[in-house]
Amino acid sequence: MTEPTTPAPRIALVHALEESVLPARAAFAAHWPQAEAFDLLDTSLATDLAARGSLDEAMTDRFLTLGRYAAATEGTAGPAKAILFTCSAFGPAIDAVKRDLPIPVLRPNESAFAEALALGGRIGLIVTFAPSLPSLTRELEEMAGKPVDVTGVVVDGALAALKAGDGTTHDRLVAEVAARLSGIDTLILGQFSLARARPAIERATGLRVVTTPEAAIRGLKRALQNKR
């Protein structure tokens, strides 16, 4: 896939999980090293959502605050030209930030979803943070604009293993679940933290695998080119 060329902008990366930071950084280093990417991390977003069970107005207000702060920062590349949220369970709150700011704001999965839908066929969606699955499934169906054949699954224990520093177990658990999925043409890894498992999944399944960090960078480049 040909990627558009853009100047080297300042990009804000907003995270709710520590485990999303390194995959995002690795993707930028590999695919857009010229960008001046910086990180904002608030791990209480994920824990508070898990405790509450659903998004509420207070959580949306927190996202608006984060978005406005990110947009207001300036560095050697000037002010932030775009914001990428890497936290997959907060789609409606991120959409509120989109409406609030004049710069491109991307949900973590929207570019991956667009690419998977363009490929066609039956889609698998894997997550390790359970609150993400319902909202991501809805987002995928809304983007399709028609009924879509999607199979979503949560990999129990994988995120806990990764948080404990056991990336090998994380990758193995995810690959085992992926291998048990049947009738899938394209598999979306629905969290930034899952990108590291792509090689293990491809070995176990032979499926087309779409990761969110790489797709998001392609989406950011397109969004910024369209703003020029």
Short mmCIF file of N, CA and C in Angstrom, two decimals, residues 21-136:
data_model
loop_
_atom_site.label_atom_id
_atom_site.label_comp_id
_atom_site.label_asym_id
_atom_site.label_seq_id
_atom_site.Cartn_x
_atom_site.Cartn_y
_atom_site.Cartn_z
N VAL A 21 2.25 2.09 24.92
CA VAL A 21 3.26 3.10 24.61
C VAL A 21 4.33 2.55 23.68
N LEU A 22 4.93 1.42 24.04
CA LEU A 22 6.02 0.87 23.24
C LEU A 22 5.57 0.46 21.84
N PRO A 23 4.41 -0.20 21.67
CA PRO A 23 3.99 -0.51 20.30
C PRO A 23 3.80 0.74 19.44
N ALA A 24 3.25 1.79 20.02
CA ALA A 24 3.08 3.03 19.27
C ALA A 24 4.43 3.62 18.89
N ARG A 25 5.34 3.65 19.85
CA ARG A 25 6.67 4.18 19.59
C ARG A 25 7.40 3.37 18.52
N ALA A 26 7.29 2.04 18.61
CA ALA A 26 7.95 1.17 17.63
C ALA A 26 7.40 1.40 16.24
N ALA A 27 6.09 1.58 16.13
CA ALA A 27 5.48 1.81 14.82
C ALA A 27 5.95 3.13 14.23
N PHE A 28 6.03 4.18 15.05
CA PHE A 28 6.51 5.46 14.54
C PHE A 28 7.98 5.36 14.13
N ALA A 29 8.78 4.67 14.93
CA ALA A 29 10.20 4.52 14.60
C ALA A 29 10.39 3.80 13.27
N ALA A 30 9.53 2.82 13.01
CA ALA A 30 9.67 2.02 11.79
C ALA A 30 9.05 2.68 10.58
N HIS A 31 7.94 3.40 10.77
CA HIS A 31 7.16 3.85 9.62
C HIS A 31 7.05 5.37 9.47
N TRP A 32 7.41 6.11 10.51
CA TRP A 32 7.35 7.57 10.41
C TRP A 32 8.34 8.19 11.41
N PRO A 33 9.63 7.88 11.26
CA PRO A 33 10.61 8.36 12.25
C PRO A 33 10.76 9.88 12.26
N GLN A 34 10.35 10.53 11.16
CA GLN A 34 10.50 11.99 11.09
C GLN A 34 9.49 12.72 11.98
N ALA A 35 8.39 12.07 12.29
CA ALA A 35 7.36 12.72 13.10
C ALA A 35 7.86 12.98 14.51
N GLU A 36 7.45 14.10 15.08
CA GLU A 36 7.77 14.43 16.47
C GLU A 36 6.61 13.95 17.34
N ALA A 37 6.64 12.66 17.67
CA ALA A 37 5.56 12.07 18.47
C ALA A 37 5.89 12.17 19.95
N PHE A 38 4.88 12.51 20.75
CA PHE A 38 5.07 12.54 22.20
C PHE A 38 3.90 11.85 22.88
N ASP A 39 4.12 11.41 24.12
CA ASP A 39 3.16 10.56 24.81
C ASP A 39 2.50 11.26 25.99
N LEU A 40 1.19 11.03 26.13
CA LEU A 40 0.43 11.39 27.32
C LEU A 40 -0.21 10.11 27.84
N LEU A 41 0.09 9.74 29.09
CA LEU A 41 -0.39 8.48 29.66
C LEU A 41 -1.21 8.75 30.91
N ASP A 42 -2.44 8.21 30.94
CA ASP A 42 -3.29 8.27 32.13
C ASP A 42 -3.89 6.88 32.34
N THR A 43 -3.22 6.06 33.16
CA THR A 43 -3.68 4.69 33.35
C THR A 43 -4.98 4.61 34.13
N SER A 44 -5.37 5.69 34.81
CA SER A 44 -6.64 5.65 35.54
C SER A 44 -7.84 5.63 34.59
N LEU A 45 -7.66 6.01 33.34
CA LEU A 45 -8.76 5.94 32.38
C LEU A 45 -9.25 4.51 32.25
N ALA A 46 -8.32 3.57 32.09
CA ALA A 46 -8.70 2.16 31.92
C ALA A 46 -9.27 1.58 33.20
N THR A 47 -8.62 1.86 34.33
CA THR A 47 -9.11 1.28 35.58
C THR A 47 -10.46 1.86 35.98
N ASP A 48 -10.65 3.15 35.73
CA ASP A 48 -11.94 3.77 36.07
C ASP A 48 -13.05 3.26 35.16
N LEU A 49 -12.75 3.06 33.89
CA LEU A 49 -13.77 2.51 32.99
C LEU A 49 -14.14 1.09 33.40
N ALA A 50 -13.15 0.29 33.75
CA ALA A 50 -13.43 -1.08 34.17
C ALA A 50 -14.29 -1.09 35.43
N ALA A 51 -14.03 -0.15 36.35
CA ALA A 51 -14.80 -0.10 37.59
C ALA A 51 -16.23 0.38 37.35
N ARG A 52 -16.40 1.36 36.45
CA ARG A 52 -17.72 1.92 36.20
C ARG A 52 -18.56 1.06 35.27
N GLY A 53 -17.90 0.37 34.37
CA GLY A 53 -18.61 -0.51 33.45
C GLY A 53 -19.05 0.13 32.16
N SER A 54 -19.06 1.45 32.09
CA SER A 54 -19.45 2.13 30.86
C SER A 54 -18.95 3.57 30.89
N LEU A 55 -18.90 4.19 29.71
CA LEU A 55 -18.51 5.59 29.62
C LEU A 55 -19.60 6.49 30.18
N ASP A 56 -19.20 7.59 30.80
CA ASP A 56 -20.18 8.55 31.29
C ASP A 56 -19.70 9.96 30.94
N GLU A 57 -20.48 10.96 31.33
CA GLU A 57 -20.16 12.34 30.97
C GLU A 57 -18.84 12.78 31.58
N ALA A 58 -18.58 12.34 32.81
CA ALA A 58 -17.33 12.73 33.47
C ALA A 58 -16.12 12.20 32.71
N MET A 59 -16.22 10.97 32.21
CA MET A 59 -15.11 10.39 31.44
C MET A 59 -14.92 11.15 30.14
N THR A 60 -16.02 11.50 29.49
CA THR A 60 -15.91 12.28 28.25
C THR A 60 -15.25 13.63 28.51
N ASP A 61 -15.59 14.27 29.63
CA ASP A 61 -14.97 15.54 29.98
C ASP A 61 -13.46 15.38 30.17
N ARG A 62 -13.05 14.26 30.74
CA ARG A 62 -11.61 14.02 30.92
C ARG A 62 -10.92 13.91 29.56
N PHE A 63 -11.57 13.26 28.61
CA PHE A 63 -10.99 13.15 27.28
C PHE A 63 -10.91 14.51 26.59
N LEU A 64 -11.93 15.33 26.78
CA LEU A 64 -11.88 16.67 26.21
C LEU A 64 -10.72 17.47 26.80
N THR A 65 -10.49 17.32 28.09
CA THR A 65 -9.37 18.01 28.73
C THR A 65 -8.04 17.52 28.16
N LEU A 66 -7.90 16.20 28.02
CA LEU A 66 -6.67 15.64 27.45
C LEU A 66 -6.45 16.13 26.02
N GLY A 67 -7.52 16.13 25.23
CA GLY A 67 -7.40 16.56 23.85
C GLY A 67 -6.99 18.02 23.74
N ARG A 68 -7.61 18.87 24.54
CA ARG A 68 -7.27 20.31 24.49
C ARG A 68 -5.83 20.55 24.94
N TYR A 69 -5.40 19.82 25.97
CA TYR A 69 -4.02 19.96 26.43
C TYR A 69 -3.05 19.52 25.33
N ALA A 70 -3.33 18.35 24.73
CA ALA A 70 -2.44 17.83 23.69
C ALA A 70 -2.35 18.80 22.52
N ALA A 71 -3.48 19.37 22.13
CA ALA A 71 -3.50 20.29 20.99
C ALA A 71 -2.77 21.59 21.29
N ALA A 72 -2.69 21.97 22.56
CA ALA A 72 -2.09 23.25 22.94
C ALA A 72 -0.58 23.18 23.10
N THR A 73 -0.02 21.97 23.16
CA THR A 73 1.43 21.86 23.37
C THR A 73 2.19 22.24 22.11
N GLU A 74 3.39 22.78 22.30
CA GLU A 74 4.23 23.15 21.17
C GLU A 74 5.63 22.61 21.39
N GLY A 75 6.27 22.21 20.29
CA GLY A 75 7.65 21.75 20.31
C GLY A 75 8.40 22.32 19.14
N THR A 76 9.51 21.67 18.78
CA THR A 76 10.32 22.17 17.67
C THR A 76 9.56 22.11 16.35
N ALA A 77 8.56 21.21 16.25
CA ALA A 77 7.74 21.11 15.04
C ALA A 77 6.49 21.98 15.12
N GLY A 78 6.45 22.88 16.11
CA GLY A 78 5.28 23.73 16.27
C GLY A 78 4.22 23.04 17.11
N PRO A 79 2.98 23.52 17.06
CA PRO A 79 1.92 22.89 17.85
C PRO A 79 1.56 21.52 17.28
N ALA A 80 0.88 20.73 18.10
CA ALA A 80 0.46 19.41 17.65
C ALA A 80 -0.44 19.54 16.42
N LYS A 81 -0.13 18.75 15.41
CA LYS A 81 -0.91 18.77 14.17
C LYS A 81 -2.00 17.70 14.15
N ALA A 82 -1.88 16.72 15.04
CA ALA A 82 -2.88 15.64 15.09
C ALA A 82 -2.75 14.93 16.43
N ILE A 83 -3.82 14.24 16.81
CA ILE A 83 -3.85 13.45 18.04
C ILE A 83 -4.27 12.04 17.69
N LEU A 84 -3.51 11.07 18.20
CA LEU A 84 -3.87 9.66 18.05
C LEU A 84 -4.12 9.09 19.44
N PHE A 85 -5.35 8.69 19.70
CA PHE A 85 -5.67 7.99 20.93
C PHE A 85 -5.40 6.51 20.71
N THR A 86 -4.72 5.89 21.65
CA THR A 86 -4.37 4.47 21.51
C THR A 86 -5.24 3.58 22.39
N CYS A 87 -6.22 4.15 23.06
CA CYS A 87 -7.05 3.42 24.02
C CYS A 87 -8.36 3.02 23.34
N SER A 88 -8.53 1.73 23.12
CA SER A 88 -9.56 1.26 22.19
C SER A 88 -10.96 1.21 22.77
N ALA A 89 -11.13 1.37 24.07
CA ALA A 89 -12.45 1.20 24.69
C ALA A 89 -13.24 2.51 24.80
N PHE A 90 -12.73 3.60 24.24
CA PHE A 90 -13.29 4.92 24.53
C PHE A 90 -13.80 5.65 23.28
N GLY A 91 -14.31 4.92 22.31
CA GLY A 91 -14.70 5.51 21.04
C GLY A 91 -15.59 6.73 21.15
N PRO A 92 -16.71 6.69 21.87
CA PRO A 92 -17.59 7.87 21.95
C PRO A 92 -16.90 9.09 22.57
N ALA A 93 -16.05 8.88 23.57
CA ALA A 93 -15.33 10.00 24.17
C ALA A 93 -14.33 10.60 23.18
N ILE A 94 -13.69 9.74 22.41
CA ILE A 94 -12.75 10.23 21.39
C ILE A 94 -13.50 10.99 20.30
N ASP A 95 -14.68 10.52 19.95
CA ASP A 95 -15.48 11.24 18.96
C ASP A 95 -15.85 12.64 19.45
N ALA A 96 -16.05 12.78 20.76
CA ALA A 96 -16.31 14.11 21.32
C ALA A 96 -15.11 15.03 21.13
N VAL A 97 -13.90 14.48 21.27
CA VAL A 97 -12.69 15.26 21.04
C VAL A 97 -12.59 15.65 19.56
N LYS A 98 -12.94 14.73 18.68
CA LYS A 98 -12.94 15.04 17.24
C LYS A 98 -13.79 16.27 16.95
N ARG A 99 -14.98 16.30 17.55
CA ARG A 99 -15.90 17.42 17.31
C ARG A 99 -15.39 18.71 17.94
N ASP A 100 -14.56 18.60 18.97
CA ASP A 100 -14.13 19.76 19.75
C ASP A 100 -12.93 20.47 19.16
N LEU A 101 -12.12 19.76 18.38
CA LEU A 101 -10.84 20.32 17.94
C LEU A 101 -10.77 20.46 16.42
N PRO A 102 -10.00 21.43 15.93
CA PRO A 102 -9.89 21.64 14.49
C PRO A 102 -8.82 20.78 13.81
N ILE A 103 -8.04 20.02 14.58
CA ILE A 103 -6.99 19.19 14.01
C ILE A 103 -7.47 17.74 13.91
N PRO A 104 -6.84 16.92 13.07
CA PRO A 104 -7.24 15.52 12.98
C PRO A 104 -7.08 14.80 14.32
N VAL A 105 -8.10 14.07 14.70
CA VAL A 105 -8.10 13.24 15.91
C VAL A 105 -8.53 11.84 15.47
N LEU A 106 -7.71 10.84 15.77
CA LEU A 106 -8.01 9.49 15.33
C LEU A 106 -8.28 8.57 16.50
N ARG A 107 -9.32 7.76 16.35
CA ARG A 107 -9.51 6.63 17.25
C ARG A 107 -8.44 5.59 16.92
N PRO A 108 -8.08 4.75 17.86
CA PRO A 108 -6.97 3.82 17.61
C PRO A 108 -7.25 2.80 16.52
N ASN A 109 -8.52 2.45 16.32
CA ASN A 109 -8.84 1.35 15.42
C ASN A 109 -9.44 1.77 14.09
N GLU A 110 -9.76 3.04 13.91
CA GLU A 110 -10.54 3.38 12.72
C GLU A 110 -9.79 3.10 11.43
N SER A 111 -8.48 3.33 11.40
CA SER A 111 -7.72 3.05 10.18
C SER A 111 -7.60 1.56 9.93
N ALA A 112 -7.39 0.78 10.99
CA ALA A 112 -7.32 -0.67 10.84
C ALA A 112 -8.66 -1.22 10.36
N PHE A 113 -9.75 -0.69 10.90
CA PHE A 113 -11.07 -1.14 10.47
C PHE A 113 -11.29 -0.83 8.99
N ALA A 114 -10.92 0.37 8.58
CA ALA A 114 -11.10 0.76 7.18
C ALA A 114 -10.32 -0.16 6.25
N GLU A 115 -9.09 -0.50 6.66
CA GLU A 115 -8.28 -1.38 5.83
C GLU A 115 -8.86 -2.79 5.77
N ALA A 116 -9.33 -3.30 6.90
CA ALA A 116 -9.91 -4.64 6.93
C ALA A 116 -11.19 -4.70 6.10
N LEU A 117 -12.02 -3.67 6.20
CA LEU A 117 -13.25 -3.64 5.41
C LEU A 117 -12.95 -3.56 3.92
N ALA A 118 -11.90 -2.84 3.56
CA ALA A 118 -11.52 -2.74 2.15
C ALA A 118 -11.04 -4.08 1.61
N LEU A 119 -10.41 -4.88 2.46
CA LEU A 119 -9.96 -6.20 2.04
C LEU A 119 -11.13 -7.14 1.80
N GLY A 120 -12.22 -6.92 2.52
CA GLY A 120 -13.42 -7.74 2.35
C GLY A 120 -13.32 -9.07 3.07
N GLY A 121 -14.38 -9.85 2.97
CA GLY A 121 -14.40 -11.16 3.60
C GLY A 121 -14.81 -11.10 5.05
N ARG A 122 -14.61 -12.21 5.72
CA ARG A 122 -15.01 -12.35 7.12
C ARG A 122 -13.89 -11.86 8.02
N ILE A 123 -14.27 -11.12 9.04
CA ILE A 123 -13.30 -10.43 9.90
C ILE A 123 -13.31 -11.02 11.30
N GLY A 124 -12.12 -11.24 11.84
CA GLY A 124 -11.95 -11.59 13.24
C GLY A 124 -11.40 -10.39 13.99
N LEU A 125 -11.82 -10.20 15.23
CA LEU A 125 -11.39 -9.07 16.05
C LEU A 125 -10.96 -9.60 17.41
N ILE A 126 -9.69 -9.45 17.73
CA ILE A 126 -9.14 -9.95 18.98
C ILE A 126 -8.79 -8.79 19.90
N VAL A 127 -9.18 -8.90 21.18
CA VAL A 127 -8.80 -7.94 22.21
C VAL A 127 -8.37 -8.69 23.46
N THR A 128 -7.64 -8.00 24.33
CA THR A 128 -7.28 -8.57 25.63
C THR A 128 -7.85 -7.75 26.78
N PHE A 129 -8.40 -6.58 26.48
CA PHE A 129 -9.07 -5.73 27.48
C PHE A 129 -10.56 -5.82 27.21
N ALA A 130 -11.26 -6.59 28.04
CA ALA A 130 -12.65 -6.96 27.76
C ALA A 130 -13.58 -5.78 27.48
N PRO A 131 -13.47 -4.65 28.20
CA PRO A 131 -14.40 -3.54 27.92
C PRO A 131 -14.30 -2.99 26.50
N SER A 132 -13.22 -3.32 25.79
CA SER A 132 -13.06 -2.80 24.43
C SER A 132 -13.98 -3.49 23.43
N LEU A 133 -14.29 -4.76 23.65
CA LEU A 133 -14.91 -5.54 22.58
C LEU A 133 -16.28 -5.02 22.14
N PRO A 134 -17.22 -4.72 23.05
CA PRO A 134 -18.52 -4.24 22.57
C PRO A 134 -18.43 -2.95 21.76
N SER A 135 -17.65 -1.98 22.25
CA SER A 135 -17.56 -0.70 21.54
C SER A 135 -16.85 -0.86 20.20
N LEU A 136 -15.83 -1.70 20.15
CA LEU A 136 -15.12 -1.89 18.89
C LEU A 136 -15.99 -2.60 17.86
#
